[in-house]
Coordinates of C-alpha atoms in Angstrom, one line a residue:
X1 CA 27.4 -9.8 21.8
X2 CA 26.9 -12.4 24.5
X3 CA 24.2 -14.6 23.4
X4 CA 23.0 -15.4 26.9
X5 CA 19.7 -13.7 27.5
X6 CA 20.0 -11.9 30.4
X7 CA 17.7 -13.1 33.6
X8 CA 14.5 -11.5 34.2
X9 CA 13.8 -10.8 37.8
X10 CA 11.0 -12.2 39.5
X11 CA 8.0 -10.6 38.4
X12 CA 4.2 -11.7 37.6
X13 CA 5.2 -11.3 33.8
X14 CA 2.6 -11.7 31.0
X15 CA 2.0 -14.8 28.9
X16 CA 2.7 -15.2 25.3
X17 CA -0.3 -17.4 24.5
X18 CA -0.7 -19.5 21.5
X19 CA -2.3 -17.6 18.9
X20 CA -1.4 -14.4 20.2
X21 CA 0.8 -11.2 17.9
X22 CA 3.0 -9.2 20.5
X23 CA 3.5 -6.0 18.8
X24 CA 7.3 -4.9 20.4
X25 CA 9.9 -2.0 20.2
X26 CA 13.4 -3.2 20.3
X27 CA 14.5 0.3 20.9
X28 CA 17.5 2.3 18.5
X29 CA 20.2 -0.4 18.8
X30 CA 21.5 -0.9 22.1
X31 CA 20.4 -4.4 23.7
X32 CA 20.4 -3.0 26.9
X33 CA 17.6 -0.7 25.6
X34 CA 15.0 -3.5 25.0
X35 CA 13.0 -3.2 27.5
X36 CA 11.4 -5.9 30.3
X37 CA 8.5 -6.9 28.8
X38 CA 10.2 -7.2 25.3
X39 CA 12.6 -9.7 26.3
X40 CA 9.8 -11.9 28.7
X41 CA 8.5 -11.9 24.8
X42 CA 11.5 -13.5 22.8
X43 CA 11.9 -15.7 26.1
X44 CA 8.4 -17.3 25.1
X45 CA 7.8 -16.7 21.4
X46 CA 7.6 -19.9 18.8
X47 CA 8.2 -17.3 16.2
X48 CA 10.0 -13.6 15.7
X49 CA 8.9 -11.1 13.2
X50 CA 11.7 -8.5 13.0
X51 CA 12.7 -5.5 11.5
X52 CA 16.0 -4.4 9.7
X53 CA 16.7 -1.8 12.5
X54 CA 16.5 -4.6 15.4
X55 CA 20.1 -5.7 16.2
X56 CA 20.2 -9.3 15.1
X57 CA 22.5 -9.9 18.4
X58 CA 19.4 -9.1 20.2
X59 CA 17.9 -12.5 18.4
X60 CA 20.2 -15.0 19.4
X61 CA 18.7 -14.0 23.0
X62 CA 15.7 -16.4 22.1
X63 CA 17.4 -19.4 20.6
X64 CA 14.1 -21.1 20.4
X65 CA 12.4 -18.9 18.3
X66 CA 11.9 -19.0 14.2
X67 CA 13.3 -16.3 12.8
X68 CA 11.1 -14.3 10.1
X69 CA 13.6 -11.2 8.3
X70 CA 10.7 -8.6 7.4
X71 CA 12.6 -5.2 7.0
X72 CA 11.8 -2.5 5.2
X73 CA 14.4 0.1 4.0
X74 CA 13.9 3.0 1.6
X75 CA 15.3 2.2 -1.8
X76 CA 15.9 -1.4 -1.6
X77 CA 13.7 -4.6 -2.1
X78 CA 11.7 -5.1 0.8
X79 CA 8.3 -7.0 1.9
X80 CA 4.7 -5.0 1.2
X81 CA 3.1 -4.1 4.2
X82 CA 0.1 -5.8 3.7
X83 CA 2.0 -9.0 3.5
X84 CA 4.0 -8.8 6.3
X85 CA 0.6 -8.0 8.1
X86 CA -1.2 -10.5 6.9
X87 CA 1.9 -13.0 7.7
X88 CA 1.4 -12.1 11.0
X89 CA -2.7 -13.0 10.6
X90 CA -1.2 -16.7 9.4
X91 CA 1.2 -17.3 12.0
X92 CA -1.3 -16.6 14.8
X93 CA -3.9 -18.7 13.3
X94 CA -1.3 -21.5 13.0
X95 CA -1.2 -21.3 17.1
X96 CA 1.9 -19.9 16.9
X97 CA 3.1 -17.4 20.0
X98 CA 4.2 -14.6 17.6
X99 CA 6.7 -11.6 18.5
X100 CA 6.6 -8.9 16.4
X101 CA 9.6 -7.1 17.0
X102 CA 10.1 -3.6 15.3
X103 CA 13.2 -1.1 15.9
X104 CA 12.4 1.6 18.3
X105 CA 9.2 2.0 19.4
X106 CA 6.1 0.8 17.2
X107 CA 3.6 3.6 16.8
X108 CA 6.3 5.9 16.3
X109 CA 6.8 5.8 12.7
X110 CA 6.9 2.5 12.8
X111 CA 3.5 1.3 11.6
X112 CA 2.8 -0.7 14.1
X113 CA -0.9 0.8 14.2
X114 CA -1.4 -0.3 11.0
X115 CA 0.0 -3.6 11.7
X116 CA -2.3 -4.1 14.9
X117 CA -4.9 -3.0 13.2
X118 CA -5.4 -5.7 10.9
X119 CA -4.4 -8.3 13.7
X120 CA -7.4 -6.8 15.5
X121 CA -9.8 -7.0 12.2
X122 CA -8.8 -10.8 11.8
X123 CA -9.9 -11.6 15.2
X124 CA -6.0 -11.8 16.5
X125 CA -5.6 -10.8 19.7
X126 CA -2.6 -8.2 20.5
X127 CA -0.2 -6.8 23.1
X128 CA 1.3 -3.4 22.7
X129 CA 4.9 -3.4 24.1
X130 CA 6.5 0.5 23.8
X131 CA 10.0 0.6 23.0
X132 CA 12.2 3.5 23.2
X133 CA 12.6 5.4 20.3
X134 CA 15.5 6.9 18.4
X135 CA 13.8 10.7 18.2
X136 CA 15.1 10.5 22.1
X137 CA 17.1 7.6 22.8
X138 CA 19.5 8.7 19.6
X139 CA 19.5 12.3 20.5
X140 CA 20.5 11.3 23.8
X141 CA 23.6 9.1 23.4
X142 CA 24.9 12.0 21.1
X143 CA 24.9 14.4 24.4
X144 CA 21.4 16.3 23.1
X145 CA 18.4 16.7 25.2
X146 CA 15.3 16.9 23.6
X147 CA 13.8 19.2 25.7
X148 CA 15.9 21.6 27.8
X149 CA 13.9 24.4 30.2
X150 CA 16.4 27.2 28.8
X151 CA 15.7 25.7 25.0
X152 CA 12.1 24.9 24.2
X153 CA 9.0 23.9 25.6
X154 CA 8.0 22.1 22.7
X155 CA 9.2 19.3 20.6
X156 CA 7.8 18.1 17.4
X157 CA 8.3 14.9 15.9
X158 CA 8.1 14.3 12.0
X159 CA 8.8 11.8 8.8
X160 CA 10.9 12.8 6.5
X161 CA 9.3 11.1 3.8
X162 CA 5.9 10.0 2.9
X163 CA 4.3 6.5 1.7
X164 CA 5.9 7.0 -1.4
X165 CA 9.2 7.9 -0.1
X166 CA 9.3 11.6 -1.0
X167 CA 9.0 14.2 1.0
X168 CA 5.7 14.8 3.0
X169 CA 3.6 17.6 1.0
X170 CA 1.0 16.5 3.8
X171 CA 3.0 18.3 6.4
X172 CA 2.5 21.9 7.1
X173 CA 6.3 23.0 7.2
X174 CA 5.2 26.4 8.0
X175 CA 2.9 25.5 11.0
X176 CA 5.8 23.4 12.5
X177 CA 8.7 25.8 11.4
X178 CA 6.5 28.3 13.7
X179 CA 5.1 26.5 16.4
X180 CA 7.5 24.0 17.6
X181 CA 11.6 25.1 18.5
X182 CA 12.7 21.9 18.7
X183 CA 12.2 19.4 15.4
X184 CA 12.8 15.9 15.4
X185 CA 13.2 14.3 11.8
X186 CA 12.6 10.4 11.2
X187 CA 14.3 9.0 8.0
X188 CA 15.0 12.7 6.5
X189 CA 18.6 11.7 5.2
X190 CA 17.3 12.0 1.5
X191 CA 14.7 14.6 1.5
X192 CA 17.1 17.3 3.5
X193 CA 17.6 20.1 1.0
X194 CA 13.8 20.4 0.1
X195 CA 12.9 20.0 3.8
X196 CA 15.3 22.8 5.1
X197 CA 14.6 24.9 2.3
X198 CA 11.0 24.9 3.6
X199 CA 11.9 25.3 7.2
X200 CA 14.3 28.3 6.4
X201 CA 10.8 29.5 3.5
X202 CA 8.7 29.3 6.9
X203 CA 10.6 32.0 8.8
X204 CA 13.4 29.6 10.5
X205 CA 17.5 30.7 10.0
X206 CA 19.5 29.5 7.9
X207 CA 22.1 29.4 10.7
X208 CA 20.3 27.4 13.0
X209 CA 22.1 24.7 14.4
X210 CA 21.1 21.0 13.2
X211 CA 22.7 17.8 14.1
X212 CA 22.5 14.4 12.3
X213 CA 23.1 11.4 13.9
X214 CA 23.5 7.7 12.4
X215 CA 23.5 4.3 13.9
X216 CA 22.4 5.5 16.7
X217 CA 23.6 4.0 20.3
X218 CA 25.4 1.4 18.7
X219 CA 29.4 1.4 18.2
X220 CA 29.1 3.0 14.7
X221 CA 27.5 5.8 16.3
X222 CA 28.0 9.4 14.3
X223 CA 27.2 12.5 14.6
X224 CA 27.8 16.3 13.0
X225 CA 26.9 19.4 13.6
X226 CA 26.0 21.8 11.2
X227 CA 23.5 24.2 9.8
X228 CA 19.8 24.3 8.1
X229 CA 21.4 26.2 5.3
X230 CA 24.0 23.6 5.4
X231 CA 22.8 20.3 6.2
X232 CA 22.3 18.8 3.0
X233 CA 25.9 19.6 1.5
X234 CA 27.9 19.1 4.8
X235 CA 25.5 15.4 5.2
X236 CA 27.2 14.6 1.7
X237 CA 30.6 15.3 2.1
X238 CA 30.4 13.3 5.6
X239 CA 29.3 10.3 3.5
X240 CA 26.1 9.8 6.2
X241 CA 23.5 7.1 5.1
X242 CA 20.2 6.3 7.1
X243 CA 19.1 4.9 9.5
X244 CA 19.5 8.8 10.7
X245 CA 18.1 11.2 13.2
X246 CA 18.4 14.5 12.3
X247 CA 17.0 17.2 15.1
X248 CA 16.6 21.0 14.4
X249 CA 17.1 23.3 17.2
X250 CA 19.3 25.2 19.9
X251 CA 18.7 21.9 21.8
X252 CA 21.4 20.8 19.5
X253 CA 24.2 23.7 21.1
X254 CA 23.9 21.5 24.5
X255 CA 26.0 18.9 22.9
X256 CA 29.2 21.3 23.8
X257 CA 28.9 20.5 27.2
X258 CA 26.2 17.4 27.3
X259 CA 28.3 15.2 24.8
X260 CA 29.4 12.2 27.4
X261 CA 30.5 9.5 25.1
X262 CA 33.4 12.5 23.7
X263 CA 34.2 12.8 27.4
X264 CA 34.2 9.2 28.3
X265 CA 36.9 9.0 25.9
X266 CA 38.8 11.8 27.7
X267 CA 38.0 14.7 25.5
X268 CA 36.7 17.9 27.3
X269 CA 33.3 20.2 27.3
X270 CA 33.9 22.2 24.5
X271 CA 31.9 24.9 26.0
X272 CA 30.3 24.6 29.4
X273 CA 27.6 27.3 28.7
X274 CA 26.7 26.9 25.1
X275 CA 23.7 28.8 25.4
X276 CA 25.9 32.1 27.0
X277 CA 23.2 32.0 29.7
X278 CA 25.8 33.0 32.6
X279 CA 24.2 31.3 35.8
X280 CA 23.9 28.1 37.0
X281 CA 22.3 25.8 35.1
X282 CA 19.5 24.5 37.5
X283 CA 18.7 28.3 38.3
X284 CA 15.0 28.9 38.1

């Protein structure tokens, strides 16, 4: 990755003061996904806060900047959360211009709100910077929309595990296996079986399409197709580890005709009406 930080354009853009936490989304993976306002932030920050999902490429962007590892991944040794929070409290009362940068987008299973929270509570005061997340931007680069007129009019966007990292028994499977036709699952690699098991309980098919996608919009980028009654046992003999996206839906039958990276590469639509609709597909 080219470490030159791309120039902004001239804009009134924000100041990082001294003593001030920006909370930031780096996006899934792709530098070119970080967005404006996150990169005016590295330009100025004394001090990054970063996340093991943020591409470390993206780091090298602010040369100037302290580097302070605080990931978090599911199985493995990793910071508390009320350290790396209060950390933040530290560095900010130190008069440090602190960039908290955090894969994807922060308040979306990201806890940035908790995060923020406690900045506010300590008298630290806070920017929000969104980021694009990988229930959309993930989806995307694998050639699947997460909302499609002919598909759903509804998305739903869930954890696959809970504080503790097992499955959510907080979440009413039933309500969203009935009211939603498109689900998106965060971090729902390890938790599959007992999750589609409750989807297919809930009324859902067994045959309904699923697709799981890792490393999202980075080179490493992949993705299979498969069912609910499926997923766990086709996941396993794919050898597919998180970080992973996993979405549950017909939207996932665009990808016949929607997967663009595939046809970059030469390969053709597999199907160019997956859905058998028979018409044009801006009809309506």
């Amino acid at each position: 990755m080219d470490p030159r930080a791309p120039d902004l354009p001239d804009h009134a853009w924000p100041e990082l003061k001294p003593g001030w936490v920006w909370l930031c989304g780096a996006g899934p993976g792709d530098p070119g996904l970080l967005t404006l306002h996150a990169l005016n932030a590295m330009r100025q920050a004394d001090v990054i806060v970063y996340d093991a999902l943020v591409h470390e490429g993206l780091l090298d962007w602010a040369p100037q900047a302290e580097r302070v590892y605080a990931g978090k991944r599911g199985g493995k040794p990793s910071a508390k959360q009320r350290d790396i929070s209060l950390r933040l409290v530290e560095l900010a009362r130190a008069g440090q211009r602190v960039l908290r940068l955090k894969g994807g987008d922060p308040f979306v299973f990201g806890r940035g709100g908790e995060e923020a929270q406690t900045l506010v509570q300590h008298g630290v005061p806070i920017r929000i910077v969104p980021g694009i997340t990988a229930g959309i931007a993930g989806l995307a680069y694998a050639g699947i929309p997460v909302t499609h007129r002919d598909v759903n009019q509804s998305v739903t966007f869930v954890t696959g595990h809970d504080r503790l990292g097992e499955a959510p028994a907080a979440l009413d499977w039933a309500g969203i296996a009935q009211g939603s036709q498109v689900i998106v699952i965060y971090m729902g690699i390890k938790h599959i079986a007992t999750i589609a098991a409750k989807l297919i309980a809930a009324g859902r098919s067994p045959a309904e399409p699923v697709a799981v996608t890792t490393t999202a919009t980075l080179d490493g980028q992949r993705t299979i197709e498969t069912t609910l009654a499926t997923a766990a046992e086709d996941i396993a003999a794919a050898g597919l580890e998180p970080p992973a996206i996993i979405c549950v839906g017909a939207a996932v039958m665009l990808r016949q005709v929607l997967d663009w990276q595939a046809q970059a590469r030469g390969e053709p639509p597999r199907d160019l009406d997956p859905l058998d609709l028979r018409r044009p597909a801006e009809t309506g």
